[in-house]
Every structure is written in C-alpha cells, then in structure tokens.
CSV table of C-alpha atoms and ligand atoms in Angstrom, one decimal:
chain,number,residue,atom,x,y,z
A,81,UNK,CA,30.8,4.8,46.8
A,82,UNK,CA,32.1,6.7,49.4
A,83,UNK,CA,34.8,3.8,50.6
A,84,UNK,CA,36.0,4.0,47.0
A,85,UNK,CA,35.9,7.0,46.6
A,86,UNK,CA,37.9,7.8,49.9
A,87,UNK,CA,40.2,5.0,49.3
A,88,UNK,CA,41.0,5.7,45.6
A,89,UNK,CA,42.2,9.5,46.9
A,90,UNK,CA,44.4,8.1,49.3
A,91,UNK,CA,45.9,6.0,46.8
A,92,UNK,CA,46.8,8.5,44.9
A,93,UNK,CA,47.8,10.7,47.5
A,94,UNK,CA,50.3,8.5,48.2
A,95,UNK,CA,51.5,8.1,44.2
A,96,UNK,CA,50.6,5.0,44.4
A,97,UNK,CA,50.1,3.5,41.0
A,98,UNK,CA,49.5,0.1,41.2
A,99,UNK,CA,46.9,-0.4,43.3
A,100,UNK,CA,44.0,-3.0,44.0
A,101,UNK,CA,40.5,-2.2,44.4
A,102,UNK,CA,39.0,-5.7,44.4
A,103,UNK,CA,40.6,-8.9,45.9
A,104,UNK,CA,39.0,-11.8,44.4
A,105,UNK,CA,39.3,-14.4,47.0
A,106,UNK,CA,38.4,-18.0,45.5
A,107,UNK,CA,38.6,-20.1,49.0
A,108,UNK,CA,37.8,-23.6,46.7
A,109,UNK,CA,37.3,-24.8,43.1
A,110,UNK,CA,34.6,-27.3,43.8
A,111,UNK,CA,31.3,-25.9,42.2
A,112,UNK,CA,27.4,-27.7,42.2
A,113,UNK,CA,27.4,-26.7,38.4
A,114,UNK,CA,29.5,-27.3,35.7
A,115,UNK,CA,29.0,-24.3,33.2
A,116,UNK,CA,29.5,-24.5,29.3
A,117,UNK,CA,31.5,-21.4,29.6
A,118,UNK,CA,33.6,-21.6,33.4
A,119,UNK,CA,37.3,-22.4,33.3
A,120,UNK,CA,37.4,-22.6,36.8
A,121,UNK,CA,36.2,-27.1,37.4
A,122,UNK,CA,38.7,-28.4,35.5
A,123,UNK,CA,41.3,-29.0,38.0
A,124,UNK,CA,42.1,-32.2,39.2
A,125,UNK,CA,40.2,-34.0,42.0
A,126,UNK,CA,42.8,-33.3,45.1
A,127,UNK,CA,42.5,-29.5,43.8
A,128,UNK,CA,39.2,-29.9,43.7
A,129,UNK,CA,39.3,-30.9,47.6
A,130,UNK,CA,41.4,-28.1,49.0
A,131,UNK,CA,39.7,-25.5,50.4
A,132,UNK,CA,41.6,-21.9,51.8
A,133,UNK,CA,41.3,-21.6,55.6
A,134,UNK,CA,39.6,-18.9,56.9
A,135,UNK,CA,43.3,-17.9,58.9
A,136,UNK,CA,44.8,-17.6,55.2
A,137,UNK,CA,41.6,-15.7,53.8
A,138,UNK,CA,42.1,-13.3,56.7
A,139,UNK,CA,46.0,-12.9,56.0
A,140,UNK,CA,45.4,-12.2,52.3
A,141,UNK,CA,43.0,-9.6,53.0
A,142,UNK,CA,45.0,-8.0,55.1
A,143,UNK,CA,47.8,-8.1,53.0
A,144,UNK,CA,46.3,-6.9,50.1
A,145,UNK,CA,44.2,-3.5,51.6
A,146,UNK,CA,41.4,-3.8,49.0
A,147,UNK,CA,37.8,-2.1,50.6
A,148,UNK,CA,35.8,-4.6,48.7
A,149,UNK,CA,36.3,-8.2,48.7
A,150,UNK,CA,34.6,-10.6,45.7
A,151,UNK,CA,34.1,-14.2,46.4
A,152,UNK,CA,33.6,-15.8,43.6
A,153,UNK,CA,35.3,-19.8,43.1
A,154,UNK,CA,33.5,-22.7,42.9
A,155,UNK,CA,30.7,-22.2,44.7
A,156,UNK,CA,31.4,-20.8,47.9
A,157,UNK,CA,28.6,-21.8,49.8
A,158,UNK,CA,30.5,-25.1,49.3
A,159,UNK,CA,33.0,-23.7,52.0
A,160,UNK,CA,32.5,-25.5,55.3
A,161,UNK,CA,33.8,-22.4,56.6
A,162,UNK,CA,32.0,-20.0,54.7
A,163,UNK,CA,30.1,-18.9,57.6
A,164,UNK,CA,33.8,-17.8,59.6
A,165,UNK,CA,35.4,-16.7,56.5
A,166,UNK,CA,32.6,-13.8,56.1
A,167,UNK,CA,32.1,-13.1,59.6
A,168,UNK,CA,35.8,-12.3,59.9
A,169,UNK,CA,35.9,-10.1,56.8
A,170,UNK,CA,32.7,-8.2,57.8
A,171,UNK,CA,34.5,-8.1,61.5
A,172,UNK,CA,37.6,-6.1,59.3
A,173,UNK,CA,34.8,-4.1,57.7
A,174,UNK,CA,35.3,-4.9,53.8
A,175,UNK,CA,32.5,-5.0,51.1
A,176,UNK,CA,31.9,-8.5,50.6
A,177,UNK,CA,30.1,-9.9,47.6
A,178,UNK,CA,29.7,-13.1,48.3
A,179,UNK,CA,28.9,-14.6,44.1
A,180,UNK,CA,27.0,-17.6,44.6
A,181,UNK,CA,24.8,-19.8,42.1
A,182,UNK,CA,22.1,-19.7,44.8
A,183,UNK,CA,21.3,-23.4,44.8
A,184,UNK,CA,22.5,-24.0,48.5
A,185,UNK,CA,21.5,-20.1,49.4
A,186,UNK,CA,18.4,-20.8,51.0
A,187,UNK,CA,19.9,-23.9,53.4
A,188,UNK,CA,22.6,-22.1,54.6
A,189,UNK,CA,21.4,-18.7,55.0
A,190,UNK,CA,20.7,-18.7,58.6
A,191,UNK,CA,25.0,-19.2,58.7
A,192,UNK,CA,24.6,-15.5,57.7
A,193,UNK,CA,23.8,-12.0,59.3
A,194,UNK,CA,22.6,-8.8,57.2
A,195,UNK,CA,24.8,-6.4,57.2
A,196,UNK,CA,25.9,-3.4,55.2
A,197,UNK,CA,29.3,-5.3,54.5
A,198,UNK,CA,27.5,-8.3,53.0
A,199,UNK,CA,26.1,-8.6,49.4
A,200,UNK,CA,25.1,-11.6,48.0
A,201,UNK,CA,26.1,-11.4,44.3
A,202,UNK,CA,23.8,-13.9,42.7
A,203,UNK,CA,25.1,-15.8,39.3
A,204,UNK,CA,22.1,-15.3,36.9
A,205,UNK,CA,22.8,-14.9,33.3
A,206,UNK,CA,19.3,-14.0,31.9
A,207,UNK,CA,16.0,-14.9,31.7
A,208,UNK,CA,14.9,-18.3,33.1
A,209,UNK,CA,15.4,-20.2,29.0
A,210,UNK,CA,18.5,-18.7,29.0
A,211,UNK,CA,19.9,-18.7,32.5
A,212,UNK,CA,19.0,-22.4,32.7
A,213,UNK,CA,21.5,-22.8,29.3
A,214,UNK,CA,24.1,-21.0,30.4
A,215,UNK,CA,24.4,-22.9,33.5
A,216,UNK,CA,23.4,-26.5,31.9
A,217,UNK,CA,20.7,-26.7,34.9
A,218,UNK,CA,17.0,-26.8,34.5
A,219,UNK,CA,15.5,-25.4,37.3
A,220,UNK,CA,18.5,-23.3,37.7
A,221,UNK,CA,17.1,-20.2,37.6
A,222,UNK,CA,13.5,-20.7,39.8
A,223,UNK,CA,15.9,-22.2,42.3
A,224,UNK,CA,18.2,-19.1,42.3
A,225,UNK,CA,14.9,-16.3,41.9
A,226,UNK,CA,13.4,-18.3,45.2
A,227,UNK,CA,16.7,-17.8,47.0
A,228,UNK,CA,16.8,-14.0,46.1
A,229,UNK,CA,13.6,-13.7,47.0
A,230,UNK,CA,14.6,-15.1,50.4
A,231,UNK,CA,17.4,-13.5,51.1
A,232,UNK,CA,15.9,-10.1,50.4
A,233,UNK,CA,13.0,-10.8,52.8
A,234,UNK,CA,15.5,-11.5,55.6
A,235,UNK,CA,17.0,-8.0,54.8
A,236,UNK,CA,20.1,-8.6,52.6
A,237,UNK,CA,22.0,-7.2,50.1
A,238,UNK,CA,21.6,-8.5,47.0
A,239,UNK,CA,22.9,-8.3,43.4
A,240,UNK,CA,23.1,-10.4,40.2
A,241,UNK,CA,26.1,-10.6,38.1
A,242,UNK,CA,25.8,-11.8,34.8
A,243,UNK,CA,28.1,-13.3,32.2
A,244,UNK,CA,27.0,-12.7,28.1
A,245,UNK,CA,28.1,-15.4,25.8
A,246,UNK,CA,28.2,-14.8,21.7
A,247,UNK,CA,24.4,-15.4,20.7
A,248,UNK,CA,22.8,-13.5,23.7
A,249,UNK,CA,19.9,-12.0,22.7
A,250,UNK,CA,19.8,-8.4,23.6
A,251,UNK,CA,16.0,-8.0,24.0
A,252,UNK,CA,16.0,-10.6,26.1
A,253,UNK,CA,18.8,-9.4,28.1
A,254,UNK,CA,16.7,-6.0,28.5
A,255,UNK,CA,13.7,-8.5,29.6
A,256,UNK,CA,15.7,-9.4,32.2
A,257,UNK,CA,16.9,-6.4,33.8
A,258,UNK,CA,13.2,-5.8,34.0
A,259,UNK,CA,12.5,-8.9,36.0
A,260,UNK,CA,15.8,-8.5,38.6
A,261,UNK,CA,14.4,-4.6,39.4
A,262,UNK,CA,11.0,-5.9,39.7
A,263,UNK,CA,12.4,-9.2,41.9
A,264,UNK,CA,13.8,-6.3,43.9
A,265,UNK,CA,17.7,-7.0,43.7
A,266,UNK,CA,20.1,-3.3,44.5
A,267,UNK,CA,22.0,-3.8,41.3
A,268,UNK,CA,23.2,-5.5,39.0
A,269,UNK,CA,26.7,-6.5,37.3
A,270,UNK,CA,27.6,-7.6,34.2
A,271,UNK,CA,30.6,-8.9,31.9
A,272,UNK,CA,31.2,-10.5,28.6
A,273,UNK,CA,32.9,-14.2,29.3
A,274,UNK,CA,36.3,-14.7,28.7
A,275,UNK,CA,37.6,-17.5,26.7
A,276,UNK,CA,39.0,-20.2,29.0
A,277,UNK,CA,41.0,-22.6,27.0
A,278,UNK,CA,39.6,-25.3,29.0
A,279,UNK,CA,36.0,-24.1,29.2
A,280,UNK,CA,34.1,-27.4,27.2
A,281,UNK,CA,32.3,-24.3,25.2
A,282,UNK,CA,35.1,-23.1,23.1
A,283,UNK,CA,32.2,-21.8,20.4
A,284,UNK,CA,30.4,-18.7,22.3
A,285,UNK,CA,33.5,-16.7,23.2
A,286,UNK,CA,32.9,-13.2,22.0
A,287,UNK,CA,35.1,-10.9,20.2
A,288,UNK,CA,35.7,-7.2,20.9
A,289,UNK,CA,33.8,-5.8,18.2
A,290,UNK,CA,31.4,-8.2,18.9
A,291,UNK,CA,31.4,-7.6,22.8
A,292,UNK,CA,30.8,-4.0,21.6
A,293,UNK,CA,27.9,-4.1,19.4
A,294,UNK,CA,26.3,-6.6,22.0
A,295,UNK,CA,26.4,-4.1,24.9
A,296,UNK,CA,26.1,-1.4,22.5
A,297,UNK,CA,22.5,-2.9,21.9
A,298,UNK,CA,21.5,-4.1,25.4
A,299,UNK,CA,23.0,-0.7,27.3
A,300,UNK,CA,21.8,2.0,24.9
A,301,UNK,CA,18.2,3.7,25.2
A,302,UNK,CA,18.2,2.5,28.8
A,303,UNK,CA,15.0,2.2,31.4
A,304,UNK,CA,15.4,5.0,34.1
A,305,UNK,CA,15.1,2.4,36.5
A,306,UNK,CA,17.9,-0.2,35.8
A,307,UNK,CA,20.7,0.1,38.2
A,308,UNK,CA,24.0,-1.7,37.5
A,309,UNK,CA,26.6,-2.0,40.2
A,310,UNK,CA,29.1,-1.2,38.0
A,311,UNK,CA,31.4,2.2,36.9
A,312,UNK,CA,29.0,3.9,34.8
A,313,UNK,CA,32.4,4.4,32.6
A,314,UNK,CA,33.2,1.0,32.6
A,315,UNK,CA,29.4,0.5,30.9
A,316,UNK,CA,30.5,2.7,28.5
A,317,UNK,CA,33.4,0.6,28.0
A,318,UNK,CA,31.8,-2.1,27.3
A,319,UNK,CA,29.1,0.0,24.7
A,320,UNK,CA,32.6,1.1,22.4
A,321,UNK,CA,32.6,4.3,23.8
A,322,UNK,CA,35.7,4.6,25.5
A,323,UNK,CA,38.9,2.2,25.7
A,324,UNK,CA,40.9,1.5,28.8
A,325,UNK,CA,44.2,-0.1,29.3
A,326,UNK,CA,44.1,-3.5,31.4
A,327,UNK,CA,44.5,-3.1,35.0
A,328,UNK,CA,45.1,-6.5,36.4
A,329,UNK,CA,46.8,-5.8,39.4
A,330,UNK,CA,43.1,-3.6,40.0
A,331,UNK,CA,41.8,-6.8,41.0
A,332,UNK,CA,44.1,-9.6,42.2
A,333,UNK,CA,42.8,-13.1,43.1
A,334,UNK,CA,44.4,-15.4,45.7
A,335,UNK,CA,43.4,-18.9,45.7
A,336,UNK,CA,44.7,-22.3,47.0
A,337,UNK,CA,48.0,-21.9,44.5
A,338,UNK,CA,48.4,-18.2,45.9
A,339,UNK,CA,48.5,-14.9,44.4
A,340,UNK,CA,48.1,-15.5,40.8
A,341,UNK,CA,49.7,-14.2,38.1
A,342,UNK,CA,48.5,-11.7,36.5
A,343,UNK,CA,45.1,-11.6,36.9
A,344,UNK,CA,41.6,-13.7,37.7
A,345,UNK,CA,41.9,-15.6,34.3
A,346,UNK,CA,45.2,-16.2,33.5
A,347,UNK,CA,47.5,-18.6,35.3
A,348,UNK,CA,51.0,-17.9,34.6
A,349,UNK,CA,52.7,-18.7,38.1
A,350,UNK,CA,52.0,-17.3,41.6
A,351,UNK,CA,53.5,-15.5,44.3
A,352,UNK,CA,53.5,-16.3,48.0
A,353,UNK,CA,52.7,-12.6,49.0
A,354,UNK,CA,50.9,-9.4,47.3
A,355,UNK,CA,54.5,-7.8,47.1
A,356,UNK,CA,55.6,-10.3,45.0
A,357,UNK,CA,52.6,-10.4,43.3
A,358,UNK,CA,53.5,-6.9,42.7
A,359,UNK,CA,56.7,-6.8,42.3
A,360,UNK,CA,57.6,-10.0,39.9
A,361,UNK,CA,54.8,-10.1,37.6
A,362,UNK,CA,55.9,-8.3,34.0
A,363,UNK,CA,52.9,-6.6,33.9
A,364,UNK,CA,53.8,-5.4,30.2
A,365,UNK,CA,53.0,-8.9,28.9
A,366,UNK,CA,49.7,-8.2,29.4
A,367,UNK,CA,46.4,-6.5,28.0
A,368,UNK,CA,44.8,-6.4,25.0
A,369,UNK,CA,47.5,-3.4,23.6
A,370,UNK,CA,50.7,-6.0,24.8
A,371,UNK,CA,50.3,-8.0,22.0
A,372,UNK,CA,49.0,-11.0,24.0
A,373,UNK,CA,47.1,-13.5,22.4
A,374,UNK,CA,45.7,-14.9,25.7
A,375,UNK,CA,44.3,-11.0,26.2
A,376,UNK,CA,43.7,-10.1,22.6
A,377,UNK,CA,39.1,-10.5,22.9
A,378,UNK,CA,39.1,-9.8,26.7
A,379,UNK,CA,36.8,-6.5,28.4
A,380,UNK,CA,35.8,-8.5,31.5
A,381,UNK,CA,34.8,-6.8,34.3
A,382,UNK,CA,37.9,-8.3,36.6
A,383,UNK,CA,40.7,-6.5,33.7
A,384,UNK,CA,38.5,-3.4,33.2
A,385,UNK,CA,36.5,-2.2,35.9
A,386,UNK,CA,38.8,-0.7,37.8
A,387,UNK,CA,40.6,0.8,34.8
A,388,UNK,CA,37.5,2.7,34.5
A,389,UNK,CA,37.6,3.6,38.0
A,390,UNK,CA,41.7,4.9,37.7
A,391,UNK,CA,39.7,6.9,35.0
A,392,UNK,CA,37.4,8.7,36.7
A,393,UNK,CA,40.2,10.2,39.4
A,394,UNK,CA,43.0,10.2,37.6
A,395,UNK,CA,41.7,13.8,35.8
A,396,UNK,CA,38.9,16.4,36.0
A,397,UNK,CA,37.7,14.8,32.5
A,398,UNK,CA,37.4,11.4,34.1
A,399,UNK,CA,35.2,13.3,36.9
A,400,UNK,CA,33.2,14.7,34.9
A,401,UNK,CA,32.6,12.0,32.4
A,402,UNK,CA,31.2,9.9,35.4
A,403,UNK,CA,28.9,12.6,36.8
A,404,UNK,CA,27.6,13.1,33.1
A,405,UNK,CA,26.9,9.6,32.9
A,406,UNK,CA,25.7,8.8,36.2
A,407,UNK,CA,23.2,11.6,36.3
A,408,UNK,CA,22.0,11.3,32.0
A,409,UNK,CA,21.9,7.5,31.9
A,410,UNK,CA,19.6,7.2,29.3
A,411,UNK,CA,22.4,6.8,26.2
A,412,UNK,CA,19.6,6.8,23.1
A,413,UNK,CA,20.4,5.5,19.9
A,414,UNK,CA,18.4,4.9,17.2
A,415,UNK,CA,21.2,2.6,15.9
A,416,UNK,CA,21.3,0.6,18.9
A,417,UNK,CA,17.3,0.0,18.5
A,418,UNK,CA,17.7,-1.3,15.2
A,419,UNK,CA,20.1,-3.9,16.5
A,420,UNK,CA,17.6,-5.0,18.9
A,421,UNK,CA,15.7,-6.7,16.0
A,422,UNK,CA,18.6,-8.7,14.5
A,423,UNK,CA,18.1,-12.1,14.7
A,424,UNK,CA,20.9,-14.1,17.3
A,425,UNK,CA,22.0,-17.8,17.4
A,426,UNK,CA,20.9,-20.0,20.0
A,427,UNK,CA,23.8,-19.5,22.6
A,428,UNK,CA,24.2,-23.7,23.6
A,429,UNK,CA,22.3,-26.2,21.8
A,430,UNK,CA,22.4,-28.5,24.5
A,431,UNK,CA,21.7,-28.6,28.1
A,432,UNK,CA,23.7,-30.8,30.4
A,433,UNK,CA,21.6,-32.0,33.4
A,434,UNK,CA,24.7,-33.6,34.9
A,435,UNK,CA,28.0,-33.0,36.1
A,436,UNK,CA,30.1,-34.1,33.1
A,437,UNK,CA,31.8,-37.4,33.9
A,438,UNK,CA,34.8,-36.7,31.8
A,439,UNK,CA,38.1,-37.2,33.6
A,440,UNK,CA,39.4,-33.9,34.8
A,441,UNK,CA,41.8,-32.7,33.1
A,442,UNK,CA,45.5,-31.1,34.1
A,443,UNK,CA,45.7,-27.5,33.8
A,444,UNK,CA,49.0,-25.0,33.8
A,445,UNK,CA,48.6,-24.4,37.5
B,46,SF4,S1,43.4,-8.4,29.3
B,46,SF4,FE1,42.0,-9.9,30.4
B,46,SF4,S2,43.2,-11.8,30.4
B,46,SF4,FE2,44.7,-10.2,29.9
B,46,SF4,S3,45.6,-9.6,31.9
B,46,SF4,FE3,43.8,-8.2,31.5
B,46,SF4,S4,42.1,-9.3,32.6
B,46,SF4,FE4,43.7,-10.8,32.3
C-alpha cells in the first residue's frame, strides 16, 4: 500500500496524468485450459508458440515504471523462462503477481523463492462445482486448493482472483470467500468477465446493471474477515455505488504483438514503445461514456481499478471515502440479503474435459 501510495504522489507531483499502475505482462498465449469465457487461446498455432524473452519482459518493465507487475497470459508457468523472468523482476523490486491456474504450481515451484515481491495470484472462480465449470476442468479446483496449500506452506504470497459470469450464484460466491480465508490465502481479487468476441461462451457475459446487482448481493453485509486485494472503492464500484471513468492506460499490457492498444481486452493495434503507447492511442474512443460498443457492459478490474485508485488521491473526498470504507467494511443491506435468495441459472451447462479441437481461429491482431 505504501509503494502505491508513494508512487501515486509522485505521479501527481509531477502532473502527470496518464499514468500506469499495473503492467500486465502476458509473456505467451499458450494455456493448459481452455475456458468457456477466455479470449485469450484463440490465436493461431505459431502465436500460440511465441513466447516474450525474459531481455524483452525486463525492457518493458523498465519502460513502463509501474510498482506492480501482473502476469497473467496463458498460463505462465508454461514459460520455459518463467523462473528468469520473475527473478529479474523481483531483482528490479516490482510486485509481482504471478496469475496462474495452479495446475503445474506444485511441479515447478522449487523454480521459485518467497519473497515479499512475489504473489502467486491463483485463478479460482468459486467453489469446487463451480470453479470446475468455469474452467471446463474436473478436478480443477482440488488440483489448484492442493497447490495453494503448497505454496503457502513453503511461505508464499498468495491470492485468488476470480472472474463472475452471468448466473453466479451469490451465496455461493460468499461460500467461497469463506473457504479461501479459511485455506489461508492474503486476499483475494475479483472481476466481472468481459465479453470476448471470440470467447466460445458468448451467453454469460454480464451487463452493467446486472454486474451491479450481482456484486451488490455478494459484497454487501460482508464477513469482518474477508479481505480482497482490491481498492475498497473500486468494490464499491463494482456494488453501484460509485461510477468511474475508464482508465486504460492505468494498466497497459505488453505481449508478443507489443504494447496494445488500448487496453488488456481490446486489440486495436500496438505500439513498439510505452510512449507511443501513450502518445498514439485516441484514448477518447474508449470507455463505457465514449460511446463504444466494444466498452458499453465493461467494469473489469484491468479498466477500473485504477480509476478508483486516481480517485482516492485525486481529492480529499476520494481520501476519505477510502478510509471510511477500509475501516466500516461491513456495507449492510437488507436489500442485498433478499437478493441472496433469488434463484440464478446454471452458469455452463456443459463441461469440456478436453482442449477443444476446433481449428483456431484468426483474430484482429
Ligand atoms: S471500458 Fe473496458 S474494454 Fe473499454 S477501454 Fe476500458 S477496459 Fe478496455
């Protein structure tokens, strides 16, 4: 909190306005899953194969001057140079998640050391039933829950993110929250998905209403003992009570085409440096208030978050709306308990054991 913190001043010291908080570094595409709702495996085979040295991770970091670095992908334990790639970044002192579907966590752990730097962020999206859907994996989730279990005994950091689908079931989300604090995780993230046009689930996108009577549900009359990794106004971005303009420059993502353009989920074009990145995007074209049909349903955590955190230094009503939420995290609502008991849809009817077979199809990259 501190690095942000410190960081985010200095920013603004400076007048700096665009500024990024989070580089999302996705050094491959290749993944061990193939999720209902990921946009991310649909490239074509010889993009599939590409992997981003650890010499071009290192200049992108360096480039871009973001104290926390997300690795997300594919699957990154994938990387044959995973083990270089963080031990460089920790060596530069950035906060590394490190997202990971846990299946290959516990055999190549020892490729690892604990350190403060190093979280592993670990995809779970619910309870065991519902994880094990989202991912189109049985045994996803005991897999993953072994691997946590694992990591934390050999003293890392460790989180969960978790993506919500249309048809979550709220109770069931609060279930799980219960089981990660008891599992002994530090924190946990979340976001609502984001409708890739290529993900092969096109039904469980959510909309923004939607998003916000879903989190409005899970997030209200909270246990004093859940901690998210998250802004605390960003949660309550998420519950309708406060609206943010897009930030997508807040958390830029390089990958094997580059810096792309704008933002984590869109591809429209790339730039060879963060400069450029900067300077020839039209950032105008985009968020929900532009007009954009690609952004119109978005709140995901890589557009938002660090809107929320522009929020809380950008005045001394952003302050203080963070302490009051940070320190009275309870948010009851007797509204948000009856939602509880409104019956939700079954999020995938079908669980897919297998890598799909398909052909891969061409993308806009
Ligand atoms: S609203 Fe979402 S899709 Fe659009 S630029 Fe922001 S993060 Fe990207």
């Amino acid at each position: 909190m501190w690095t942000v913190t410190s960081y985010v001043l200095s920013q603004k010291l400076r007048g700096r306005k665009q500024y990024p908080l989070v580089l999302m570094l996705e050094p491959l595409f290749r993944c061990n899953l193939a999720c209902a709702g990921c946009g991310k495996i649909q490239y074509p085979a010889h993009i599939l194969k590409k992997d981003l040295s650890p010499e071009e991770c290192f200049r992108a970091v360096d480039e871009c001057g973001a104290p926390m670095v997300s690795i997300p992908g594919g699957e990154p334990l994938m990387h044959p140079q995973i083990g270089e790639i963080i031990e460089g970044l920790v060596a530069r002192r950035k906060y590394i998640y490190l997202c990971t579907n846990a299946l290959l966590l516990k055999e190549k752990i020892h490729l690892f050391k604990p350190s403060k730097y190093l979280t592993f962020s670990v995809h779970l999206d619910g309870q065991r039933e519902e994880h094990d859907l989202a991912v189109c994996r049985e045994g996803g989730y005991d897999i993953a829950v072994d691997a946590v279990k694992e990591a934390l005994r050999r003293g890392f950091r460790v989180t969960t993110n978790t993506t919500l689908f249309d048809g979550a079931n709220p109770k069931s989300v609060r279930a799980f929250f219960d089981e990660m604090m008891d599992l002994g995780v530090e924190g946990m993230m979340l976001s609502p998905g984001y409708s890739y046009d290529k993900a092969p689930d096109q039904k469980h996108f959510l909309g923004r209403a939607r998003t916000r009577r879903m989190f409005r549900a899970i997030l209200s009359n909270r246990k004093k003992n859940w901690r998210f990794n998250l802004s605390p106004l960003f949660l309550e971005f998420l519950m309708g009570k406060r609206t943010y303009p897009c930030t997508p420059w807040g958390m830029p993502t390089y990958n094997v085409f580059g810096w792309q353009k704008p933002c984590y989920l869109l591809q429209d074009g790339y730039a060879e440096t963060f400069a450029e990145l900067l300077a020839t995007t039209e950032w105008e074209k985009y968020g929900t208030e532009s007009g954009n049909p690609a952004c119109a349903n978005c709140m995901v955590h890589s557009g938002y978050e660090a809107s929320a955190v522009n929020a809380t230094f950008s005045s001394l009503g952003g302050f203080l709306a963070t302490v009051k939420a940070t320190l009275s995290t309870s948010y009851r609502d007797k509204e948000a308990l009856r939602l509880l008991d409104e019956p939700t849809a079954p999020v995938h009817p079908l669980v897919q054991i297998a890598p799909t077979t398909e052909p891969l199809q061409e993308t806009r990259a």
